[in-house]
Amino acid sequence: MLRIALIGAGRIGQVHARSVAAHPEAQLVLVADPFLDNAQAVAAAYGARASDDVDAVFTDDEVDAVIICSPTPLHVPHILAAARAGKPALCEKPVAMETAAVENLRADLEGLDPVVMLGFNRRFDPSFRHIHDQVEAGAVGTLEQLTIISRDPAAPPKEYIAVSGGIFKDMTIHDFDMARYFLGDIVAVSAVGQNLDPELADTGDFDGVIITLINAEGHSATITNSRHCASGYDQRLEAFGTKGALFAENVRPTTVRYSTAEHTNAEDPYLDFFLQRYEAAYSAELSEFIAAITEGRRPSPDIEDGAAALRLAEAAEESARTGQVVRLN
């Protein structure tokens, strides 16, 4: 049984707390958050201890591993603290706010041999994982085009957007990792940003983006994001190759269809929250983290995957602001 401490009791922290509590090989023993009331509320729900002293997590003998759900600017220091304490860490995305911070982290981790996994949970979604495995097995021949659609039901609060790093680092970062998962390293990035939601006009961020990524072989990924979607949480993927195509469609609560004189084949709305849509993915992600620790191997995705996705986010931001294609070494 892996005894886990959770740093951060916000929305994503609550998602991980639920995942840990439901996992047969994990136990949530400590929830740490500077806002003690938040930590106590999550801890009480799952029979864990609560603390407002985050640093105490790294010296607690009853903690075997750490899940880092703190604000992004704290990811690097918390990864480093876990490594120095010899505690494996699963860190939420993005790994840092900028590439320079990751370079400093690499230098600071020299000689520590840390176990760090990045929280790109969509790699573990059963539908996306199946398509990836089928592509790797040659089911569609040579993969030529990958299409990723990811739209949220509604935008997060403006206060969150202001500290999140923006749409590319906070939202599209998952899709950058998914593109690399299928295509490998990306050599060119072009992006168009949209400001179509008047409610978000003063955030300085985009509320929609369309991005094209190209790998060294000339194969492409197209990513479409939006901060709002009237029909729910829109999460789709298509892998198109020389022999055919594979499709992952949206998930609904049931498979029931309803036909009347007014509507034909009407279905339930898409699932409206990322926890519902990706609940199985979070569980599988945690299983990979536990298995890597138990088997003494490196988990995947890791810091370098986080760094690569962050570089793509920065390149997309540059492209959207300048209107130029950004080429990567």
mmCIF file of C-alpha atoms in Angstrom:
data_model
loop_
_atom_site.group_PDB
_atom_site.id
_atom_site.type_symbol
_atom_site.label_atom_id
_atom_site.label_comp_id
_atom_site.label_asym_id
_atom_site.label_seq_id
_atom_site.Cartn_x
_atom_site.Cartn_y
_atom_site.Cartn_z
ATOM 1 C CA MET A 1 0.000 0.000 0.000
ATOM 2 C CA LEU A 2 1.539 3.283 -1.137
ATOM 3 C CA ARG A 3 0.973 6.058 1.405
ATOM 4 C CA ILE A 4 0.429 9.299 -0.492
ATOM 5 C CA ALA A 5 0.450 12.949 0.503
ATOM 6 C CA LEU A 6 -1.400 15.507 -1.572
ATOM 7 C CA ILE A 7 -0.084 19.048 -1.932
ATOM 8 C CA GLY A 8 -2.906 21.401 -2.859
ATOM 9 C CA ALA A 9 -6.580 20.979 -2.007
ATOM 10 C CA GLY A 10 -8.050 22.918 -4.913
ATOM 11 C CA ARG A 11 -10.109 21.488 -7.761
ATOM 12 C CA ILE A 12 -7.390 19.280 -9.274
ATOM 13 C CA GLY A 13 -6.255 18.251 -5.796
ATOM 14 C CA GLN A 14 -9.757 17.034 -5.055
ATOM 15 C CA VAL A 15 -9.699 15.025 -8.288
ATOM 16 C CA HIS A 16 -6.500 13.267 -7.243
ATOM 17 C CA ALA A 17 -7.762 12.729 -3.696
ATOM 18 C CA ARG A 18 -10.764 10.896 -5.072
ATOM 19 C CA SER A 19 -8.556 8.842 -7.390
ATOM 20 C CA VAL A 20 -6.183 7.837 -4.571
ATOM 21 C CA ALA A 21 -9.046 6.954 -2.231
ATOM 22 C CA ALA A 22 -10.590 4.671 -4.861
ATOM 23 C CA HIS A 23 -7.340 2.873 -5.721
ATOM 24 C CA PRO A 24 -6.779 -0.530 -4.028
ATOM 25 C CA GLU A 25 -3.000 -0.018 -3.791
ATOM 26 C CA ALA A 26 -2.952 3.552 -2.477
ATOM 27 C CA GLN A 27 -3.876 5.367 0.725
ATOM 28 C CA LEU A 28 -4.273 9.103 1.157
ATOM 29 C CA VAL A 29 -2.578 9.887 4.474
ATOM 30 C CA LEU A 30 -1.956 13.642 4.348
ATOM 31 C CA VAL A 31 -3.415 16.696 2.599
ATOM 32 C CA ALA A 32 -1.335 19.872 2.789
ATOM 33 C CA ASP A 33 -2.498 23.319 1.716
ATOM 34 C CA PRO A 34 -1.622 26.793 3.049
ATOM 35 C CA PHE A 35 -5.372 27.294 3.425
ATOM 36 C CA LEU A 36 -6.014 24.889 6.279
ATOM 37 C CA ASP A 37 -9.798 24.862 5.875
ATOM 38 C CA ASN A 38 -9.400 23.522 2.334
ATOM 39 C CA ALA A 39 -6.950 20.855 3.461
ATOM 40 C CA GLN A 40 -9.214 19.801 6.319
ATOM 41 C CA ALA A 41 -12.258 19.491 4.078
ATOM 42 C CA VAL A 42 -10.497 17.163 1.622
ATOM 43 C CA ALA A 43 -8.708 15.205 4.340
ATOM 44 C CA ALA A 44 -11.927 14.637 6.295
ATOM 45 C CA ALA A 45 -13.647 13.254 3.210
ATOM 46 C CA TYR A 46 -11.038 10.501 2.862
ATOM 47 C CA GLY A 47 -9.808 9.854 6.398
ATOM 48 C CA ALA A 48 -6.469 11.629 6.022
ATOM 49 C CA ARG A 49 -4.581 14.135 8.157
ATOM 50 C CA ALA A 50 -4.538 17.822 7.218
ATOM 51 C CA SER A 51 -1.799 20.418 7.466
ATOM 52 C CA ASP A 52 -1.126 23.974 6.375
ATOM 53 C CA ASP A 53 2.637 23.267 6.408
ATOM 54 C CA VAL A 54 3.455 22.035 2.914
ATOM 55 C CA ASP A 55 7.149 21.577 3.694
ATOM 56 C CA ALA A 56 6.278 19.044 6.394
ATOM 57 C CA VAL A 57 5.130 16.655 3.674
ATOM 58 C CA PHE A 58 8.722 16.033 2.620
ATOM 59 C CA THR A 59 9.913 15.058 6.098
ATOM 60 C CA ASP A 60 6.905 13.004 7.170
ATOM 61 C CA ASP A 61 7.915 9.362 7.731
ATOM 62 C CA GLU A 62 4.371 8.190 7.019
ATOM 63 C CA VAL A 63 4.480 9.585 3.462
ATOM 64 C CA ASP A 64 5.893 7.313 0.742
ATOM 65 C CA ALA A 65 5.077 9.488 -2.290
ATOM 66 C CA VAL A 66 3.677 12.903 -3.158
ATOM 67 C CA ILE A 67 1.114 14.197 -5.647
ATOM 68 C CA ILE A 68 1.832 17.845 -6.445
ATOM 69 C CA CYS A 69 -1.267 19.927 -7.194
ATOM 70 C CA SER A 70 0.087 23.280 -6.066
ATOM 71 C CA PRO A 71 -0.033 26.388 -8.279
ATOM 72 C CA THR A 72 2.247 26.111 -11.305
ATOM 73 C CA PRO A 73 4.966 28.496 -10.012
ATOM 74 C CA LEU A 74 5.489 26.073 -7.100
ATOM 75 C CA HIS A 75 5.834 22.917 -9.197
ATOM 76 C CA VAL A 76 9.602 23.204 -9.613
ATOM 77 C CA PRO A 77 10.422 23.808 -5.923
ATOM 78 C CA HIS A 78 8.037 21.051 -4.853
ATOM 79 C CA ILE A 79 9.515 18.553 -7.357
ATOM 80 C CA LEU A 80 12.983 19.432 -6.077
ATOM 81 C CA ALA A 81 11.938 19.110 -2.423
ATOM 82 C CA ALA A 82 10.423 15.685 -3.093
ATOM 83 C CA ALA A 83 13.584 14.559 -4.901
ATOM 84 C CA ARG A 84 15.824 15.726 -2.053
ATOM 85 C CA ALA A 85 13.590 13.853 0.387
ATOM 86 C CA GLY A 86 13.752 10.696 -1.743
ATOM 87 C CA LYS A 87 9.990 10.674 -2.265
ATOM 88 C CA PRO A 88 8.556 9.857 -5.719
ATOM 89 C CA ALA A 89 6.345 12.627 -7.084
ATOM 90 C CA LEU A 90 3.446 12.826 -9.509
ATOM 91 C CA CYS A 91 3.241 16.475 -10.577
ATOM 92 C CA GLU A 92 0.329 18.115 -12.329
ATOM 93 C CA LYS A 93 0.914 19.944 -15.609
ATOM 94 C CA PRO A 94 2.606 22.126 -16.649
ATOM 95 C CA VAL A 95 5.992 21.253 -15.191
ATOM 96 C CA ALA A 96 6.866 24.962 -14.909
ATOM 97 C CA MET A 97 5.837 28.398 -16.111
ATOM 98 C CA GLU A 98 8.802 28.721 -18.501
ATOM 99 C CA THR A 99 11.506 26.568 -20.068
ATOM 100 C CA ALA A 100 14.284 28.381 -18.193
ATOM 101 C CA ALA A 101 12.858 27.083 -14.903
ATOM 102 C CA VAL A 102 12.987 23.506 -16.223
ATOM 103 C CA GLU A 103 16.633 23.961 -17.205
ATOM 104 C CA ASN A 104 17.422 25.108 -13.670
ATOM 105 C CA LEU A 105 15.469 22.142 -12.294
ATOM 106 C CA ARG A 106 17.535 19.709 -14.349
ATOM 107 C CA ALA A 107 20.731 21.173 -12.920
ATOM 108 C CA ASP A 108 19.404 21.022 -9.355
ATOM 109 C CA LEU A 109 18.318 17.388 -9.765
ATOM 110 C CA GLU A 110 21.792 16.240 -10.825
ATOM 111 C CA GLY A 111 22.862 13.315 -8.657
ATOM 112 C CA LEU A 112 19.498 12.905 -6.922
ATOM 113 C CA ASP A 113 18.101 10.171 -9.224
ATOM 114 C CA PRO A 114 14.482 11.319 -8.689
ATOM 115 C CA VAL A 115 11.289 9.488 -9.633
ATOM 116 C CA VAL A 116 9.007 12.123 -11.156
ATOM 117 C CA MET A 117 5.912 11.597 -13.294
ATOM 118 C CA LEU A 118 4.048 14.377 -15.119
ATOM 119 C CA GLY A 119 0.250 14.458 -14.957
ATOM 120 C CA PHE A 120 -0.622 14.086 -18.629
ATOM 121 C CA ASN A 121 -3.560 11.867 -17.779
ATOM 122 C CA ARG A 122 -5.023 11.785 -21.294
ATOM 123 C CA ARG A 123 -2.337 9.331 -22.369
ATOM 124 C CA PHE A 124 -4.175 6.905 -20.091
ATOM 125 C CA ASP A 125 -7.686 7.518 -21.414
ATOM 126 C CA PRO A 126 -8.895 4.093 -22.628
ATOM 127 C CA SER A 127 -10.075 5.388 -26.028
ATOM 128 C CA PHE A 128 -7.010 7.515 -26.768
ATOM 129 C CA ARG A 129 -4.677 4.775 -25.508
ATOM 130 C CA HIS A 130 -6.375 2.202 -27.728
ATOM 131 C CA ILE A 131 -5.997 4.409 -30.798
ATOM 132 C CA HIS A 132 -2.334 4.998 -29.959
ATOM 133 C CA ASP A 133 -1.706 1.260 -29.582
ATOM 134 C CA GLN A 134 -3.506 0.542 -32.852
ATOM 135 C CA VAL A 135 -1.457 3.200 -34.650
ATOM 136 C CA GLU A 136 1.740 1.710 -33.216
ATOM 137 C CA ALA A 137 0.606 -1.713 -34.448
ATOM 138 C CA GLY A 138 0.168 -0.359 -38.000
ATOM 139 C CA ALA A 139 -3.624 -0.459 -38.115
ATOM 140 C CA VAL A 140 -3.854 2.751 -40.155
ATOM 141 C CA GLY A 141 -0.543 2.371 -41.967
ATOM 142 C CA THR A 142 1.662 5.444 -41.746
ATOM 143 C CA LEU A 143 0.084 8.091 -39.527
ATOM 144 C CA GLU A 144 -0.162 11.256 -41.618
ATOM 145 C CA GLN A 145 -2.627 13.490 -39.804
ATOM 146 C CA LEU A 146 -3.711 13.682 -36.177
ATOM 147 C CA THR A 147 -6.727 15.806 -35.258
ATOM 148 C CA ILE A 148 -7.361 16.771 -31.633
ATOM 149 C CA ILE A 149 -10.460 18.678 -30.526
ATOM 150 C CA SER A 150 -10.637 19.877 -26.920
ATOM 151 C CA ARG A 151 -13.270 22.368 -25.802
ATOM 152 C CA ASP A 152 -14.268 23.160 -22.234
ATOM 153 C CA PRO A 153 -17.922 23.631 -21.226
ATOM 154 C CA ALA A 154 -17.113 27.087 -19.806
ATOM 155 C CA ALA A 155 -14.108 29.235 -19.071
ATOM 156 C CA PRO A 156 -12.436 29.107 -15.654
ATOM 157 C CA PRO A 157 -12.592 32.201 -13.420
ATOM 158 C CA LYS A 158 -10.603 35.201 -14.621
ATOM 159 C CA GLU A 159 -8.549 35.043 -11.435
ATOM 160 C CA TYR A 160 -7.397 31.567 -12.416
ATOM 161 C CA ILE A 161 -6.632 32.551 -16.016
ATOM 162 C CA ALA A 162 -4.433 35.390 -14.734
ATOM 163 C CA VAL A 163 -2.070 33.000 -12.911
ATOM 164 C CA SER A 164 -2.406 29.892 -15.088
ATOM 165 C CA GLY A 165 0.119 30.772 -17.786
ATOM 166 C CA GLY A 166 -2.598 31.212 -20.389
ATOM 167 C CA ILE A 167 -4.512 28.861 -22.628
ATOM 168 C CA PHE A 168 -1.444 27.279 -24.243
ATOM 169 C CA LYS A 169 0.312 26.331 -20.976
ATOM 170 C CA ASP A 170 -2.806 25.520 -19.003
ATOM 171 C CA MET A 171 -5.281 23.963 -21.446
ATOM 172 C CA THR A 172 -3.542 23.100 -24.718
ATOM 173 C CA ILE A 173 -0.580 21.606 -22.837
ATOM 174 C CA HIS A 174 -2.494 18.299 -22.672
ATOM 175 C CA ASP A 175 -2.952 18.345 -26.443
ATOM 176 C CA PHE A 176 0.699 19.190 -27.071
ATOM 177 C CA ASP A 177 1.630 16.102 -25.082
ATOM 178 C CA MET A 178 -0.937 14.026 -26.960
ATOM 179 C CA ALA A 179 0.505 15.190 -30.296
ATOM 180 C CA ARG A 180 4.007 14.167 -29.173
ATOM 181 C CA TYR A 181 2.632 10.850 -27.898
ATOM 182 C CA PHE A 182 1.567 10.052 -31.455
ATOM 183 C CA LEU A 183 4.049 11.969 -33.617
ATOM 184 C CA GLY A 184 7.208 12.230 -31.562
ATOM 185 C CA ASP A 185 9.266 15.407 -31.645
ATOM 186 C CA ILE A 186 7.739 18.435 -33.364
ATOM 187 C CA VAL A 187 9.842 20.714 -35.586
ATOM 188 C CA ALA A 188 7.378 23.477 -36.570
ATOM 189 C CA VAL A 189 4.473 25.196 -34.821
ATOM 190 C CA SER A 190 1.912 27.644 -36.155
ATOM 191 C CA ALA A 191 -1.009 28.977 -34.145
ATOM 192 C CA VAL A 192 -3.950 31.334 -34.513
ATOM 193 C CA GLY A 193 -5.480 32.810 -31.379
ATOM 194 C CA GLN A 194 -9.082 33.977 -31.095
ATOM 195 C CA ASN A 195 -10.651 36.609 -28.849
ATOM 196 C CA LEU A 196 -14.344 35.993 -29.396
ATOM 197 C CA ASP A 197 -15.749 35.889 -25.861
ATOM 198 C CA PRO A 198 -16.403 39.459 -24.622
ATOM 199 C CA GLU A 199 -16.437 38.208 -21.024
ATOM 200 C CA LEU A 200 -12.740 37.293 -21.358
ATOM 201 C CA ALA A 201 -11.645 40.284 -23.423
ATOM 202 C CA ASP A 202 -9.711 41.887 -20.565
ATOM 203 C CA THR A 203 -7.717 38.781 -19.577
ATOM 204 C CA GLY A 204 -4.956 39.298 -22.149
ATOM 205 C CA ASP A 205 -5.361 35.642 -23.100
ATOM 206 C CA PHE A 206 -7.014 33.864 -26.012
ATOM 207 C CA ASP A 207 -10.340 32.102 -25.556
ATOM 208 C CA GLY A 208 -9.865 29.848 -28.600
ATOM 209 C CA VAL A 209 -6.867 28.594 -30.567
ATOM 210 C CA ILE A 210 -6.160 26.560 -33.679
ATOM 211 C CA ILE A 211 -2.667 25.066 -33.892
ATOM 212 C CA THR A 212 -0.779 23.065 -36.505
ATOM 213 C CA LEU A 213 2.243 20.977 -35.527
ATOM 214 C CA ILE A 214 4.626 19.274 -37.969
ATOM 215 C CA ASN A 215 7.152 16.544 -37.188
ATOM 216 C CA ALA A 216 10.416 15.850 -39.022
ATOM 217 C CA GLU A 217 8.691 13.460 -41.465
ATOM 218 C CA GLY A 218 6.125 16.081 -42.464
ATOM 219 C CA HIS A 219 3.264 14.432 -40.575
ATOM 220 C CA SER A 220 0.900 16.838 -38.842
ATOM 221 C CA ALA A 221 -1.312 17.366 -35.830
ATOM 222 C CA THR A 222 -4.097 19.921 -35.745
ATOM 223 C CA ILE A 223 -5.385 21.082 -32.365
ATOM 224 C CA THR A 224 -8.642 22.996 -31.878
ATOM 225 C CA ASN A 225 -9.368 24.488 -28.438
ATOM 226 C CA SER A 226 -12.110 26.691 -27.048
ATOM 227 C CA ARG A 227 -12.835 28.002 -23.574
ATOM 228 C CA HIS A 228 -16.563 27.380 -24.095
ATOM 229 C CA CYS A 229 -18.779 24.712 -25.648
ATOM 230 C CA ALA A 230 -22.564 24.832 -25.371
ATOM 231 C CA SER A 231 -22.917 21.073 -25.837
ATOM 232 C CA GLY A 232 -20.547 20.119 -23.000
ATOM 233 C CA TYR A 233 -16.998 18.833 -22.621
ATOM 234 C CA ASP A 234 -15.953 18.223 -26.248
ATOM 235 C CA GLN A 235 -13.060 15.736 -26.396
ATOM 236 C CA ARG A 236 -12.379 14.001 -29.717
ATOM 237 C CA LEU A 237 -9.430 12.553 -31.593
ATOM 238 C CA GLU A 238 -8.835 11.247 -35.111
ATOM 239 C CA ALA A 239 -5.766 9.410 -36.395
ATOM 240 C CA PHE A 240 -5.627 9.324 -40.205
ATOM 241 C CA GLY A 241 -3.130 7.181 -42.072
ATOM 242 C CA THR A 242 -2.342 5.521 -45.380
ATOM 243 C CA LYS A 243 -4.540 2.491 -44.629
ATOM 244 C CA GLY A 244 -7.451 4.086 -42.797
ATOM 245 C CA ALA A 245 -8.465 6.145 -39.792
ATOM 246 C CA LEU A 246 -9.342 5.698 -36.141
ATOM 247 C CA PHE A 247 -11.804 7.908 -34.257
ATOM 248 C CA ALA A 248 -12.455 8.584 -30.561
ATOM 249 C CA GLU A 249 -15.811 10.277 -30.031
ATOM 250 C CA ASN A 250 -17.305 12.089 -27.062
ATOM 251 C CA VAL A 251 -18.471 10.168 -24.017
ATOM 252 C CA ARG A 252 -22.080 10.384 -22.830
ATOM 253 C CA PRO A 253 -23.768 9.118 -19.650
ATOM 254 C CA THR A 254 -25.692 6.464 -21.608
ATOM 255 C CA THR A 255 -25.843 5.040 -25.126
ATOM 256 C CA VAL A 256 -29.602 5.655 -25.388
ATOM 257 C CA ARG A 257 -30.942 7.392 -28.504
ATOM 258 C CA TYR A 258 -34.377 9.004 -28.728
ATOM 259 C CA SER A 259 -36.407 9.579 -31.890
ATOM 260 C CA THR A 260 -39.678 11.484 -32.226
ATOM 261 C CA ALA A 261 -41.496 13.512 -34.852
ATOM 262 C CA GLU A 262 -39.305 16.496 -33.892
ATOM 263 C CA HIS A 263 -35.907 14.807 -33.304
ATOM 264 C CA THR A 264 -34.113 11.785 -34.724
ATOM 265 C CA ASN A 265 -31.378 9.888 -32.869
ATOM 266 C CA ALA A 266 -31.207 12.435 -30.051
ATOM 267 C CA GLU A 267 -28.673 11.444 -27.381
ATOM 268 C CA ASP A 268 -27.643 12.517 -23.895
ATOM 269 C CA PRO A 269 -25.369 15.589 -23.695
ATOM 270 C CA TYR A 270 -21.620 15.078 -23.461
ATOM 271 C CA LEU A 271 -20.236 14.605 -19.979
ATOM 272 C CA ASP A 272 -19.857 18.113 -18.589
ATOM 273 C CA PHE A 273 -16.840 17.830 -16.259
ATOM 274 C CA PHE A 274 -13.283 16.623 -16.805
ATOM 275 C CA LEU A 275 -13.378 14.316 -13.763
ATOM 276 C CA GLN A 276 -16.303 12.386 -15.208
ATOM 277 C CA ARG A 277 -14.800 12.258 -18.690
ATOM 278 C CA TYR A 278 -11.331 11.243 -17.542
ATOM 279 C CA GLU A 279 -12.044 9.339 -14.337
ATOM 280 C CA ALA A 280 -10.669 6.099 -15.795
ATOM 281 C CA ALA A 281 -7.625 7.967 -17.086
ATOM 282 C CA TYR A 282 -6.782 9.366 -13.649
ATOM 283 C CA SER A 283 -7.050 5.884 -12.160
ATOM 284 C CA ALA A 284 -4.792 4.379 -14.846
ATOM 285 C CA GLU A 285 -2.318 7.242 -14.426
ATOM 286 C CA LEU A 286 -2.093 6.520 -10.707
ATOM 287 C CA SER A 287 -1.620 2.820 -11.441
ATOM 288 C CA GLU A 288 1.358 3.651 -13.694
ATOM 289 C CA PHE A 289 2.848 5.832 -10.952
ATOM 290 C CA ILE A 290 2.482 3.069 -8.362
ATOM 291 C CA ALA A 291 3.785 0.387 -10.740
ATOM 292 C CA ALA A 292 6.866 2.441 -11.627
ATOM 293 C CA ILE A 293 7.699 2.888 -7.937
ATOM 294 C CA THR A 294 7.069 -0.777 -7.130
ATOM 295 C CA GLU A 295 9.093 -2.027 -10.099
ATOM 296 C CA GLY A 296 11.923 0.452 -9.617
ATOM 297 C CA ARG A 297 11.658 2.024 -13.068
ATOM 298 C CA ARG A 298 11.069 5.452 -14.546
ATOM 299 C CA PRO A 299 7.421 6.436 -14.932
ATOM 300 C CA SER A 300 6.118 7.840 -18.193
ATOM 301 C CA PRO A 301 5.409 10.649 -18.983
ATOM 302 C CA ASP A 302 8.303 12.295 -17.149
ATOM 303 C CA ILE A 303 9.975 15.681 -16.699
ATOM 304 C CA GLU A 304 11.371 15.634 -20.237
ATOM 305 C CA ASP A 305 7.878 15.083 -21.646
ATOM 306 C CA GLY A 306 6.719 18.018 -19.557
ATOM 307 C CA ALA A 307 9.601 20.143 -20.826
ATOM 308 C CA ALA A 308 8.850 19.261 -24.464
ATOM 309 C CA ALA A 309 5.158 20.109 -24.108
ATOM 310 C CA LEU A 310 6.092 23.405 -22.441
ATOM 311 C CA ARG A 311 8.402 24.294 -25.351
ATOM 312 C CA LEU A 312 5.503 23.701 -27.737
ATOM 313 C CA ALA A 313 3.260 25.925 -25.609
ATOM 314 C CA GLU A 314 5.816 28.718 -25.739
ATOM 315 C CA ALA A 315 6.260 28.283 -29.489
ATOM 316 C CA ALA A 316 2.488 28.382 -30.043
ATOM 317 C CA GLU A 317 2.198 31.546 -27.958
ATOM 318 C CA GLU A 318 4.952 33.157 -30.031
ATOM 319 C CA SER A 319 3.304 32.094 -33.282
ATOM 320 C CA ALA A 320 -0.138 33.353 -32.235
ATOM 321 C CA ARG A 321 1.287 36.720 -31.157
ATOM 322 C CA THR A 322 3.526 37.235 -34.212
ATOM 323 C CA GLY A 323 1.657 35.420 -36.974
ATOM 324 C CA GLN A 324 4.867 33.532 -37.840
ATOM 325 C CA VAL A 325 5.654 29.818 -38.025
ATOM 326 C CA VAL A 326 8.028 28.929 -35.177
ATOM 327 C CA ARG A 327 10.641 26.297 -35.936
ATOM 328 C CA LEU A 328 12.187 24.157 -33.212
ATOM 329 C CA ASN A 329 15.560 22.434 -33.101
#
